[in-house]
Coordinates of C-alpha atoms in Angstrom, one line a residue:
Chain U
M13 CA -6.4 -28.4 21.2
S14 CA -3.3 -27.6 23.1
V15 CA -2.5 -24.6 25.3
F16 CA 1.0 -23.1 25.1
E17 CA 2.1 -22.3 28.7
R18 CA 5.1 -21.4 30.8
E19 CA 5.8 -20.1 34.3
I20 CA 8.4 -17.3 35.0
V21 CA 9.4 -15.5 38.1
V22 CA 8.8 -11.7 37.8
R23 CA 12.3 -10.2 37.7
F24 CA 13.8 -7.0 39.0
E25 CA 14.1 -5.8 35.5
H26 CA 10.4 -6.2 34.7
C27 CA 9.4 -3.8 37.4
D28 CA 9.2 -0.1 37.6
A29 CA 9.9 2.3 40.4
A30 CA 6.6 1.3 41.9
G31 CA 7.8 -2.3 42.2
I32 CA 5.2 -3.6 39.8
M33 CA 5.6 -4.9 36.3
F34 CA 5.9 -2.1 33.7
Y35 CA 3.3 -3.0 31.1
P36 CA 5.6 -2.6 28.0
R37 CA 7.7 -5.4 29.5
L38 CA 4.7 -7.6 29.8
F39 CA 4.3 -7.2 26.0
A40 CA 7.9 -8.3 25.6
L41 CA 7.1 -11.4 27.7
V42 CA 4.0 -12.0 25.5
N43 CA 6.3 -11.8 22.5
E44 CA 8.6 -14.4 24.0
M45 CA 5.7 -16.8 24.2
V46 CA 5.1 -16.3 20.4
E47 CA 8.8 -16.8 19.8
D48 CA 8.8 -20.1 21.8
W49 CA 5.7 -21.2 20.0
F50 CA 7.3 -20.7 16.6
A51 CA 10.4 -22.6 17.8
A52 CA 8.2 -25.4 19.0
M53 CA 6.6 -25.5 15.6
E54 CA 10.1 -25.8 14.0
H55 CA 10.1 -22.3 12.6
P56 CA 12.5 -20.5 15.0
F57 CA 12.6 -16.8 14.7
S58 CA 16.3 -16.8 13.8
A59 CA 15.6 -18.9 10.6
L60 CA 12.4 -17.0 9.9
H61 CA 13.9 -13.5 10.2
I62 CA 17.5 -13.9 9.2
D63 CA 17.4 -16.8 6.6
Q64 CA 13.9 -16.5 5.1
H65 CA 13.4 -12.7 5.6
E66 CA 9.9 -13.3 6.9
G67 CA 8.3 -12.1 10.1
V68 CA 5.1 -12.0 12.1
P69 CA 4.5 -8.4 13.1
T70 CA 1.7 -7.6 15.5
V71 CA -1.2 -5.8 13.8
E72 CA -3.7 -5.6 16.7
L73 CA -3.5 -6.0 20.4
E74 CA -6.3 -5.5 23.0
A75 CA -5.0 -5.7 26.5
E76 CA -6.7 -5.7 29.9
F77 CA -4.7 -5.4 33.1
I78 CA -6.7 -6.7 36.0
R79 CA -4.3 -6.9 38.9
P80 CA -0.8 -5.6 39.5
I81 CA 2.1 -8.0 38.9
R82 CA 4.8 -7.7 41.6
M83 CA 8.5 -8.5 41.7
G84 CA 9.2 -12.1 42.8
E85 CA 5.7 -13.4 42.0
R86 CA 5.3 -16.5 39.8
L87 CA 3.6 -15.6 36.6
T88 CA 1.9 -18.2 34.5
Q89 CA 1.6 -17.1 30.9
S90 CA -0.6 -19.1 28.5
F91 CA -2.2 -18.6 25.1
R92 CA -4.6 -20.4 22.8
V93 CA -5.1 -19.8 19.1
L94 CA -8.6 -18.3 18.5
H95 CA -8.4 -18.1 14.7
I96 CA -6.0 -18.9 11.8
G97 CA -6.6 -16.9 8.7
H98 CA -5.0 -17.1 5.2
S99 CA -1.9 -15.1 6.4
S100 CA -2.8 -14.1 10.0
C101 CA -3.7 -15.5 13.3
R102 CA -5.4 -14.4 16.5
L103 CA -4.2 -15.4 19.9
L104 CA -5.7 -15.1 23.4
H105 CA -3.0 -14.7 26.0
E106 CA -3.5 -14.8 29.7
A107 CA -1.2 -14.0 32.6
R108 CA -2.0 -15.4 36.0
V109 CA -0.5 -15.1 39.5
G110 CA -1.6 -18.3 41.2
A111 CA -5.3 -18.6 40.5
E112 CA -5.8 -14.9 39.8
L113 CA -6.0 -13.5 36.3
A114 CA -3.6 -10.6 36.1
A115 CA -3.8 -9.6 32.4
R116 CA -5.5 -10.8 29.3
F117 CA -4.6 -9.9 25.6
E118 CA -6.1 -10.6 22.3
H119 CA -3.3 -10.4 19.8
A120 CA -3.5 -10.6 16.0
L121 CA -0.3 -11.1 14.0
V122 CA 0.3 -11.5 10.3
F123 CA 2.8 -13.4 8.3
V124 CA 4.9 -11.1 6.0
D125 CA 7.7 -10.9 3.6
L126 CA 10.1 -8.6 5.4
A127 CA 11.4 -7.1 2.1
T128 CA 8.0 -5.8 1.0
M129 CA 6.1 -6.1 4.4
K130 CA 3.2 -7.6 2.4
S131 CA 1.3 -10.4 4.0
Q132 CA 1.6 -13.8 2.5
E133 CA 0.0 -17.2 3.0
W134 CA 1.2 -19.4 5.9
P135 CA 3.4 -22.2 4.7
L136 CA 1.4 -25.5 4.8
N137 CA 3.6 -27.2 7.4
L138 CA 3.5 -24.2 9.7
R139 CA -0.2 -23.8 9.3
A140 CA -0.7 -27.5 10.1
A141 CA 1.4 -27.1 13.2
M142 CA -0.6 -24.0 14.2
T143 CA -3.9 -25.8 14.0
R144 CA -2.8 -28.1 16.8
Y145 CA -3.1 -25.1 19.2
E146 CA -6.4 -23.9 17.8
D147 CA -9.3 -23.5 20.1
H148 CA -12.6 -21.8 19.2
L149 CA -13.6 -21.5 22.9
Chain Y
M1 CA -8.7 21.5 23.6
S2 CA -5.0 20.9 23.2
V3 CA -3.2 18.0 21.6
F4 CA 0.0 16.7 23.2
E5 CA 2.5 16.1 20.5
R6 CA 6.2 15.4 20.0
E7 CA 8.5 14.2 17.2
I8 CA 11.2 11.7 17.6
V9 CA 13.6 9.9 15.3
V10 CA 13.2 6.1 15.4
R11 CA 16.4 4.8 17.0
F12 CA 18.5 1.7 16.4
E13 CA 17.4 0.5 19.8
H14 CA 13.7 0.7 18.9
C15 CA 14.2 -1.7 16.1
D16 CA 14.3 -5.5 15.9
A17 CA 16.3 -7.8 13.7
A18 CA 13.8 -7.0 10.8
G19 CA 14.9 -3.3 11.1
I20 CA 11.4 -2.2 12.1
M21 CA 10.2 -1.0 15.4
F22 CA 9.5 -3.8 17.9
Y23 CA 6.0 -3.1 19.2
P24 CA 6.7 -3.3 23.0
R25 CA 9.1 -0.4 22.4
L26 CA 6.3 1.6 20.9
F27 CA 4.4 1.1 24.1
A28 CA 7.4 2.4 26.0
L29 CA 7.3 5.5 23.8
V30 CA 3.6 5.9 24.4
N31 CA 4.4 5.8 28.1
E32 CA 7.0 8.6 27.7
M33 CA 4.2 10.8 26.3
V34 CA 2.1 10.2 29.4
E35 CA 5.1 10.9 31.5
D36 CA 5.8 14.2 29.7
W37 CA 2.1 15.1 30.0
F38 CA 2.1 14.7 33.8
A39 CA 5.4 16.7 34.0
A40 CA 3.7 19.5 31.8
M41 CA 0.8 19.4 34.3
E42 CA 3.3 19.9 37.2
H43 CA 2.8 16.3 38.5
P44 CA 6.2 14.8 37.4
F45 CA 6.4 11.0 37.7
S46 CA 9.3 11.3 40.2
A47 CA 7.2 13.3 42.7
L48 CA 4.2 11.2 42.0
H49 CA 5.9 7.8 42.4
I50 CA 8.7 8.5 44.9
D51 CA 7.3 11.2 47.2
Q52 CA 3.6 10.7 47.0
H53 CA 3.5 6.9 46.4
E54 CA 0.9 7.3 43.7
G55 CA 0.9 6.0 40.2
V56 CA -1.1 5.8 37.0
P57 CA -1.0 2.2 35.8
T58 CA -2.5 1.2 32.5
V59 CA -5.7 -0.8 32.8
E60 CA -6.7 -1.1 29.2
L61 CA -5.0 -0.7 25.8
E62 CA -6.3 -1.3 22.4
A63 CA -3.7 -1.0 19.7
E64 CA -3.8 -1.1 15.9
F65 CA -0.5 -1.2 14.0
I66 CA -1.2 0.0 10.5
R67 CA 2.2 0.5 8.9
P68 CA 5.8 -0.7 9.9
I69 CA 7.9 2.0 11.5
R70 CA 11.5 1.9 10.3
M71 CA 14.8 3.0 11.8
G72 CA 15.7 6.6 11.0
E73 CA 12.1 7.6 10.2
R74 CA 10.6 10.7 12.0
L75 CA 7.7 9.6 14.1
T76 CA 5.1 12.1 15.3
Q77 CA 3.4 10.9 18.5
S78 CA 0.3 12.7 19.7
F79 CA -2.6 12.1 22.0
R80 CA -5.8 13.6 23.1
V81 CA -7.9 13.0 26.2
L82 CA -11.2 11.2 25.3
H83 CA -12.6 11.0 28.8
I84 CA -11.8 11.9 32.4
G85 CA -13.5 9.8 35.0
H86 CA -13.5 10.0 38.8
S87 CA -10.1 8.3 39.1
S88 CA -9.3 7.3 35.5
C89 CA -8.8 8.7 32.1
R90 CA -8.9 7.5 28.5
L91 CA -6.5 8.7 25.9
L92 CA -6.3 8.3 22.1
H93 CA -2.7 8.1 20.9
E94 CA -1.6 8.3 17.3
A95 CA 1.8 7.7 15.8
R96 CA 2.4 9.0 12.3
V97 CA 5.3 8.9 9.8
G98 CA 4.8 12.0 7.7
A99 CA 1.2 12.1 6.8
E100 CA 0.7 8.3 7.3
L101 CA -0.9 6.9 10.4
A102 CA 1.4 4.1 11.6
A103 CA -0.3 3.1 14.8
R104 CA -3.3 4.0 17.0
F105 CA -4.0 3.2 20.6
E106 CA -6.8 3.7 23.0
H107 CA -5.4 3.8 26.5
A108 CA -7.1 3.8 29.8
L109 CA -5.2 4.5 33.0
V110 CA -6.2 4.9 36.6
F111 CA -4.9 7.0 39.4
V112 CA -3.9 4.7 42.4
D113 CA -2.3 4.7 45.8
L114 CA 0.7 2.5 45.3
A115 CA 0.6 1.1 48.8
T116 CA -2.9 -0.4 48.3
M117 CA -3.1 -0.2 44.5
K118 CA -6.7 1.1 45.0
S119 CA -7.9 3.8 42.7
Q120 CA -8.5 7.2 44.1
E121 CA -10.0 10.5 42.9
W122 CA -7.8 12.7 40.8
P123 CA -6.5 15.7 42.8
L124 CA -8.5 18.8 41.8
N125 CA -5.6 20.8 40.4
L126 CA -4.4 17.8 38.3
R127 CA -8.0 17.1 37.1
A128 CA -8.3 20.8 36.1
A129 CA -5.0 20.6 34.1
M130 CA -6.2 17.3 32.4
T131 CA -9.4 18.9 31.2
R132 CA -7.4 21.4 29.1
Y133 CA -6.4 18.4 26.9
E134 CA -9.9 16.9 26.8
D135 CA -11.5 16.4 23.3
H136 CA -14.7 14.5 22.8
L137 CA -14.0 14.2 19.1
Chain Z
M30 CA 38.4 19.4 19.4
S31 CA 34.7 19.2 20.0
V32 CA 32.8 17.5 22.8
F33 CA 29.5 15.8 21.9
E34 CA 27.0 16.5 24.6
R35 CA 23.2 16.3 25.3
E36 CA 21.0 16.7 28.4
I37 CA 18.1 14.4 29.2
V38 CA 15.7 14.0 32.0
V39 CA 15.9 10.7 33.7
R40 CA 12.7 8.9 32.9
F41 CA 10.4 6.5 34.8
E42 CA 11.5 3.8 32.4
H43 CA 15.2 4.2 33.1
C44 CA 14.7 3.4 36.8
D45 CA 14.4 0.2 38.7
A46 CA 12.4 -0.7 41.8
A47 CA 14.8 1.3 43.9
G48 CA 13.9 4.5 41.9
I49 CA 17.5 4.8 40.6
M50 CA 18.7 4.3 37.0
F51 CA 19.2 0.6 36.2
Y52 CA 22.7 0.4 34.8
P53 CA 22.0 -1.5 31.5
R54 CA 19.7 1.4 30.6
L55 CA 22.6 3.8 31.0
F56 CA 24.5 1.8 28.4
A57 CA 21.5 2.2 26.1
L58 CA 21.7 5.9 26.6
V59 CA 25.5 5.8 25.9
N60 CA 24.6 4.0 22.7
E61 CA 22.2 6.7 21.8
M62 CA 25.0 9.2 22.0
V63 CA 27.1 7.2 19.6
E64 CA 24.0 6.9 17.3
D65 CA 23.5 10.7 17.4
W66 CA 27.2 11.3 16.7
F67 CA 27.1 9.1 13.6
A68 CA 24.0 10.9 12.4
A69 CA 25.8 14.3 13.0
M70 CA 28.7 13.0 10.9
E71 CA 26.2 12.1 8.1
H72 CA 26.5 8.3 8.6
P73 CA 23.1 7.6 10.2
F74 CA 22.7 4.2 11.7
S75 CA 19.8 3.4 9.4
A76 CA 21.9 3.9 6.3
L77 CA 24.9 2.2 7.9
H78 CA 23.1 -0.9 9.1
I79 CA 20.3 -1.4 6.6
D80 CA 21.7 -0.1 3.3
Q81 CA 25.4 -0.6 3.8
H82 CA 25.3 -3.7 6.1
E83 CA 28.0 -2.2 8.3
G84 CA 28.0 -1.7 12.0
V85 CA 30.0 -0.4 14.9
P86 CA 29.8 -3.0 17.7
T87 CA 31.2 -2.4 21.1
V88 CA 34.3 -4.4 21.8
E89 CA 35.4 -3.1 25.2
L90 CA 33.7 -1.1 27.9
E91 CA 35.1 0.0 31.2
A92 CA 32.5 1.7 33.4
E93 CA 32.6 3.3 36.8
F94 CA 29.4 4.3 38.6
I95 CA 30.1 7.0 41.1
R96 CA 26.8 8.3 42.2
P97 CA 23.2 7.0 41.8
I98 CA 21.1 8.7 39.1
R99 CA 17.5 9.3 40.2
M100 CA 14.2 9.6 38.3
G101 CA 13.6 13.2 37.3
E102 CA 17.2 14.4 37.6
R103 CA 18.7 16.2 34.6
L104 CA 21.6 14.1 33.2
T105 CA 24.3 15.6 31.0
Q106 CA 25.9 13.0 28.8
S107 CA 29.1 13.9 26.9
F108 CA 31.9 12.1 25.2
R109 CA 35.2 12.9 23.5
V110 CA 37.2 10.8 21.2
L111 CA 40.4 9.5 22.8
H112 CA 41.8 7.6 19.8
I113 CA 40.9 6.7 16.2
G114 CA 42.5 3.5 14.9
H115 CA 42.5 2.0 11.5
S116 CA 39.1 0.4 12.0
S117 CA 38.3 1.2 15.6
C118 CA 37.9 4.2 18.0
R119 CA 38.0 4.7 21.7
L120 CA 35.6 7.2 23.4
L121 CA 35.5 8.6 26.9
H122 CA 31.9 9.1 28.0
E123 CA 30.8 11.0 31.1
A124 CA 27.4 11.4 32.7
R125 CA 26.8 14.2 35.1
V126 CA 24.0 15.4 37.4
G127 CA 24.7 19.1 37.8
A128 CA 28.3 19.5 38.6
E129 CA 28.6 15.9 40.0
L130 CA 30.2 13.1 37.9
A131 CA 27.7 10.2 38.1
A132 CA 29.3 7.7 35.7
R133 CA 32.3 7.4 33.4
F134 CA 33.0 4.9 30.6
E135 CA 35.8 4.1 28.3
H136 CA 34.3 2.6 25.2
A137 CA 36.0 1.0 22.3
L138 CA 34.0 0.2 19.1
V139 CA 35.1 -1.2 15.8
F140 CA 33.8 -0.7 12.3
V141 CA 32.7 -4.0 10.7
D142 CA 31.1 -5.5 7.7
L143 CA 27.9 -7.1 9.2
A144 CA 28.0 -10.0 6.7
T145 CA 31.4 -11.3 7.9
M146 CA 31.7 -9.3 11.2
K147 CA 35.3 -8.6 10.2
S148 CA 36.7 -5.2 11.0
Q149 CA 37.3 -2.8 8.0
E150 CA 39.0 0.5 7.6
W151 CA 36.9 3.7 8.3
P152 CA 35.7 5.4 5.1
L153 CA 37.9 8.5 4.6
N154 CA 35.0 11.0 4.9
L155 CA 33.8 9.4 8.1
R156 CA 37.3 9.3 9.6
A157 CA 37.8 13.0 8.7
A158 CA 34.5 13.8 10.5
M159 CA 35.6 11.7 13.5
T160 CA 38.9 13.5 14.0
R161 CA 37.0 16.8 14.6
Y162 CA 35.9 15.2 17.9
E163 CA 39.3 13.8 18.8
D164 CA 40.9 14.9 22.0
H165 CA 44.1 13.4 23.4
L166 CA 43.5 14.9 26.9
Chain S
M15 CA 34.1 -23.3 45.1
S16 CA 31.0 -23.3 42.9
V17 CA 30.4 -21.7 39.5
F18 CA 27.0 -20.2 39.0
E19 CA 25.8 -21.1 35.5
R20 CA 22.8 -21.1 33.2
E21 CA 22.1 -21.6 29.5
I22 CA 19.7 -19.5 27.5
V23 CA 18.7 -19.2 23.9
V24 CA 19.4 -15.8 22.4
R25 CA 16.0 -14.2 21.7
F26 CA 14.6 -12.0 19.0
E27 CA 14.4 -9.3 21.6
H28 CA 18.0 -9.4 22.5
C29 CA 19.1 -8.6 19.0
D30 CA 19.4 -5.4 17.1
A31 CA 18.9 -4.6 13.4
A32 CA 22.2 -6.4 12.6
G33 CA 20.7 -9.6 14.1
I34 CA 23.3 -9.7 16.8
M35 CA 22.9 -9.2 20.5
F36 CA 22.7 -5.5 21.5
Y37 CA 25.3 -5.2 24.2
P38 CA 23.1 -3.3 26.8
R39 CA 20.8 -6.4 26.7
L40 CA 23.8 -8.6 27.6
F41 CA 24.3 -6.5 30.7
A42 CA 20.6 -7.1 31.5
L43 CA 21.3 -10.8 31.2
V44 CA 24.3 -10.5 33.5
N45 CA 22.1 -8.8 36.0
E46 CA 19.6 -11.7 35.8
M47 CA 22.5 -14.0 36.9
V48 CA 23.2 -11.8 39.9
E49 CA 19.4 -11.8 40.7
D50 CA 19.3 -15.6 40.4
W51 CA 22.3 -15.9 42.6
F52 CA 20.8 -13.8 45.4
A53 CA 17.6 -15.9 45.1
A54 CA 19.7 -19.1 45.4
M55 CA 21.3 -17.6 48.5
E56 CA 17.8 -16.9 50.0
H57 CA 18.0 -13.2 49.6
P58 CA 15.6 -12.7 46.6
F59 CA 15.7 -9.2 45.1
S60 CA 12.0 -8.7 45.9
A61 CA 12.6 -9.1 49.7
L62 CA 15.9 -7.2 49.4
H63 CA 14.6 -4.2 47.5
I64 CA 11.0 -3.9 48.6
D65 CA 10.9 -5.2 52.2
Q66 CA 14.4 -4.4 53.4
H67 CA 15.1 -1.3 51.2
E68 CA 18.6 -2.6 50.4
G69 CA 20.2 -3.1 47.0
V70 CA 23.3 -4.1 45.2
P71 CA 24.1 -1.5 42.6
T72 CA 27.0 -2.0 40.2
V73 CA 29.9 0.3 40.8
E74 CA 32.4 -1.0 38.3
L75 CA 32.2 -3.0 35.1
E76 CA 34.9 -4.0 32.7
A77 CA 33.6 -5.8 29.6
E78 CA 35.2 -7.4 26.6
F79 CA 33.1 -8.5 23.7
I80 CA 35.1 -11.2 21.8
R81 CA 32.6 -12.6 19.3
P82 CA 29.2 -11.6 18.1
I83 CA 26.2 -13.4 19.7
R84 CA 23.5 -14.2 17.2
M85 CA 19.8 -14.8 17.5
G86 CA 19.0 -18.5 18.2
E87 CA 22.4 -19.4 19.5
R88 CA 22.6 -21.1 22.9
L89 CA 24.5 -18.9 25.3
T90 CA 26.1 -20.2 28.5
Q91 CA 26.4 -17.6 31.2
S92 CA 28.6 -18.3 34.2
F93 CA 30.3 -16.4 36.9
R94 CA 32.6 -16.9 39.9
V95 CA 33.2 -14.7 42.9
L96 CA 36.7 -13.2 42.7
H97 CA 36.6 -11.3 46.0
I98 CA 34.2 -10.5 48.8
G99 CA 34.9 -7.3 50.7
H100 CA 33.3 -5.7 53.8
S101 CA 30.3 -4.4 51.8
S102 CA 31.2 -5.2 48.2
C103 CA 32.1 -8.1 45.9
R104 CA 33.8 -8.7 42.6
L105 CA 32.5 -11.2 40.1
L106 CA 33.9 -12.6 36.9
H107 CA 31.2 -13.3 34.3
E108 CA 31.7 -15.3 31.1
A109 CA 29.3 -15.8 28.2
R110 CA 30.1 -18.6 25.8
V111 CA 28.6 -19.9 22.6
G112 CA 29.5 -23.6 22.6
A113 CA 33.2 -23.7 23.4
E114 CA 33.8 -20.1 22.3
L115 CA 34.1 -17.3 24.7
A116 CA 31.8 -14.5 23.5
A117 CA 32.1 -12.0 26.3
R118 CA 33.8 -11.5 29.6
F119 CA 33.0 -9.0 32.4
E120 CA 34.5 -8.1 35.7
H121 CA 31.8 -6.7 37.8
A122 CA 31.9 -5.0 41.2
L123 CA 28.8 -4.4 43.2
V124 CA 28.2 -3.0 46.6
F125 CA 25.6 -3.7 49.3
V126 CA 23.7 -0.5 50.2
D127 CA 20.9 1.0 52.2
L128 CA 18.6 2.3 49.5
A129 CA 17.4 5.2 51.7
T130 CA 20.9 6.7 52.0
M131 CA 22.7 4.8 49.2
K132 CA 25.5 4.3 51.7
S133 CA 27.4 1.0 51.6
Q134 CA 26.9 -1.3 54.6
E135 CA 28.4 -4.6 55.8
W136 CA 27.1 -7.8 54.2
P137 CA 24.7 -9.7 56.6
L138 CA 26.6 -12.7 58.1
N139 CA 24.3 -15.3 56.6
L140 CA 24.5 -13.7 53.2
R141 CA 28.3 -13.4 53.4
A142 CA 28.6 -17.1 54.4
A143 CA 26.5 -18.1 51.4
M144 CA 28.6 -15.9 49.0
T145 CA 31.8 -17.5 50.1
R146 CA 30.6 -20.8 48.8
Y147 CA 31.0 -19.3 45.3
E148 CA 34.3 -17.7 46.0
D149 CA 37.2 -18.6 43.7
H150 CA 40.6 -16.8 43.8
L151 CA 41.6 -18.3 40.4

């Protein structure tokens, strides 16, 4: 099992007029994690979307926001893979400020052919790479 | 009971390299509905955030994405109020393309003092206005 | 000559932690004007980009920001066409709050084949429609 | 003289339905450079905006887009300081893909009191730090 993790500084642009992170931008940061994960597994989004006309749209998201996230704070984002299905997977994301859990998401995405938007089976090498991050908790 | 509703055209900017709506932008559109609702209830976000230093951060969100949303499609966004608590409320948002349900969100937000980020009771006139949109299904 | 114009309310999402419009979002609003213009000329961006694999990328932009734009203000956006070239055009955008000029942009865009990113001549019917907005000042 | 520089990978989110960077997002990336610069000069945007109620809004921007920027490309952003005024400064930003210049911006920003939005003199220590990046070309 391996956790995918990064640390970012909360930027001016992430924050709203209240000086706290605007939640749609946290979802964009969550999506960046998924993008980095696919790149680390040698399926970068550029090849996936542009060359292969495949994508991984989000089909479900359950989010809990526990603590406001403020400009300038260091945010640690991490996720683990809860489940890998035939053509989908389920991730558990966490965002922490220091030791405090700030937000938590369960996130299901599905592997699709962009032409038809139908789900399709994960390629074997991608699936093998994904399992290295799997963690049944 | 009253449903809050609007129709928009899916813009170039809402879409990703796959030509479908990027889901963090759908959350921004959901937030616009909440902003319009508060304006309709005579608590515009500018007065709320800037003058009164109060806000309504999202604390929970459960989203289901049922069908891709494509550039140029007409999207009907609506929500109803499922529950009004002491200092929070729970909304059910739907996004449709024609007759087809494209996405569905349950959304809990809380009324806070921005200085302390502590929840506080809804003002009476705001709460009275909110109840006009309440719908226990 | 015809001026293309719309009025919007400055949204929560357009504003930064200072409560004023974050300038990259004003460029997104400028781009919406161009998108609406192409739709009004019966070349909607969805058909242009997805079906015809053509686009109108920005090649030059000169912007002047004269007055801050605040959340809740009504912003009037307008533009006129300064010049139509073989495969490009030059627009003059203005953004006003009431009678006050808030920002002003000169904006050159070019008509391209997205596969090659090479410029190509405007289609005759599109060019004819564009000239109806031309204004040499 | 010192050039401020960073390299990023062009993300899924930066790109539009044509698979190339949407220009308002390049301005957001330019703004991140300015934010990182102020942090490097020990005036982080969080302290500046939230604690001191000061800001550095953009007052002029001249942009030239020379080459499309594509998803997955490595983008090198750099800037140098062309001029430091009493309460303003002028930056020259460049964005390169490998050896190729992709975009170029001249960017003027001004130091203001956010309460009045009036310009004010740069603090001495900040001005001294800024001059280390100055380059009259």
